[in-house]
């Protein structure tokens, strides 16, 4: 190897990005040290590998389509996920056609750049902008109703107000206070969690249970998992789910954020799943007409609900990069799953994000 070739090899190996060269058959013929390190493969294993083989099965078709594009048009850019020694990574992959002096194709080369963090920030910014619109709707719509109630009750007072009128005004003002607190929580908790520490899931769940009014209900914790999280925000996630369950006791009014007259006999269970954990109760469950929109701001099965409880849960989860979903529980109650798989390396989430940009 000449001095110039050695220098080029050294330069490529200092890159933080993956560098690769494929022949006209789409087989790997040259690469830098980063690629070998990320996939923990030997030179013999890497030599001749197809590009799509590095990526998760769901993303292989788009990688194969990109290879066809670079060979036909001379250039391509595609994003795909891969399981690496650093975890699941979202790569932005480029391709440039290589030709000989007669313009005959020799293959292609390109760079694979880790864009996971970039997409996380873009996704979080998009979500925060979405929350701004939700806040405006809540303030404009939900606050107007209790304010109008209080105003009408006070206008009707002639002399000393009767206890019933005072009670209605207090109830309206309490509702306003609850909405304001929920909106402030959404604004504060939407920030991305940067400082994570090992947290025992069972301990946080029990602390949250003790902080919520759950008279007559019981908690079963079936996990000994430790997760990387912001302990205070994780506890608030549990608190909001527990409160939602308790306010929808087995005989109470159901809905995403409704109220009922107690949680007697209700059992709430926290358990491990393959990708995270689940919180499930044996209560009334979610009404069919709102389950698909349970996390949206303002969605509630009760006139007294703010419609922000589960929206806060989603916000707290997404601040950690986790995904959440609701479904019917084993015994017909409500179930909420939290998946530790990154939102930003999930195809559906990326499609949602891209769709919001009009792509």
Short mmCIF file of N, CA, C and O in Angstrom, two decimals, residues 208-217 239 242-243 245-247 263:
data_model
loop_
_atom_site.label_atom_id
_atom_site.label_comp_id
_atom_site.label_asym_id
_atom_site.label_seq_id
_atom_site.Cartn_x
_atom_site.Cartn_y
_atom_site.Cartn_z
N UNK A 208 -46.07 6.76 43.74
CA UNK A 208 -47.14 7.45 43.02
C UNK A 208 -48.50 7.05 43.56
O UNK A 208 -49.40 7.89 43.72
N UNK A 209 -48.67 5.77 43.87
CA UNK A 209 -49.94 5.29 44.41
C UNK A 209 -50.26 5.97 45.74
O UNK A 209 -51.41 6.38 45.99
N UNK A 210 -49.25 6.14 46.57
CA UNK A 210 -49.44 6.77 47.87
C UNK A 210 -49.79 8.25 47.74
O UNK A 210 -50.37 8.85 48.66
N UNK A 211 -49.42 8.85 46.61
CA UNK A 211 -49.64 10.28 46.42
C UNK A 211 -51.01 10.59 45.81
O UNK A 211 -51.39 11.76 45.70
N UNK A 212 -51.74 9.56 45.42
CA UNK A 212 -53.03 9.75 44.75
C UNK A 212 -54.16 9.22 45.63
O UNK A 212 -54.00 8.22 46.33
N UNK A 213 -55.31 9.89 45.58
CA UNK A 213 -56.48 9.45 46.34
C UNK A 213 -57.06 8.21 45.65
O UNK A 213 -57.66 8.30 44.57
N UNK A 214 -56.89 7.06 46.28
CA UNK A 214 -57.35 5.80 45.68
C UNK A 214 -58.14 4.98 46.69
O UNK A 214 -58.01 3.75 46.76
N UNK A 215 -58.95 5.64 47.49
CA UNK A 215 -59.71 4.97 48.55
C UNK A 215 -60.48 3.77 48.01
O UNK A 215 -61.24 3.89 47.04
N UNK A 216 -60.28 2.61 48.64
CA UNK A 216 -61.00 1.41 48.25
C UNK A 216 -60.37 0.62 47.14
O UNK A 216 -60.77 -0.51 46.85
N UNK A 217 -59.35 1.18 46.48
CA UNK A 217 -58.68 0.48 45.38
C UNK A 217 -57.40 -0.16 45.89
O UNK A 217 -56.89 0.17 46.96
N UNK A 239 -48.82 8.69 38.53
CA UNK A 239 -49.88 9.37 39.28
C UNK A 239 -51.07 9.69 38.38
O UNK A 239 -52.23 9.50 38.77
N UNK A 242 -52.87 6.40 37.53
CA UNK A 242 -53.58 5.89 38.71
C UNK A 242 -54.82 6.74 39.00
O UNK A 242 -55.89 6.21 39.33
N UNK A 243 -54.66 8.05 38.89
CA UNK A 243 -55.80 8.94 39.16
C UNK A 243 -56.92 8.69 38.15
O UNK A 243 -58.10 8.66 38.50
N UNK A 245 -57.51 5.91 36.62
CA UNK A 245 -58.15 4.63 36.95
C UNK A 245 -59.08 4.77 38.15
O UNK A 245 -60.21 4.26 38.15
N UNK A 246 -58.60 5.46 39.21
CA UNK A 246 -59.40 5.60 40.42
C UNK A 246 -60.68 6.37 40.18
O UNK A 246 -61.73 6.09 40.78
N UNK A 247 -60.62 7.35 39.27
CA UNK A 247 -61.79 8.16 38.98
C UNK A 247 -62.76 7.45 38.04
O UNK A 247 -63.82 7.98 37.71
N UNK A 263 -63.44 4.35 44.07
CA UNK A 263 -62.79 3.28 43.33
C UNK A 263 -62.88 1.97 44.08
O UNK A 263 -62.00 1.13 44.00
#
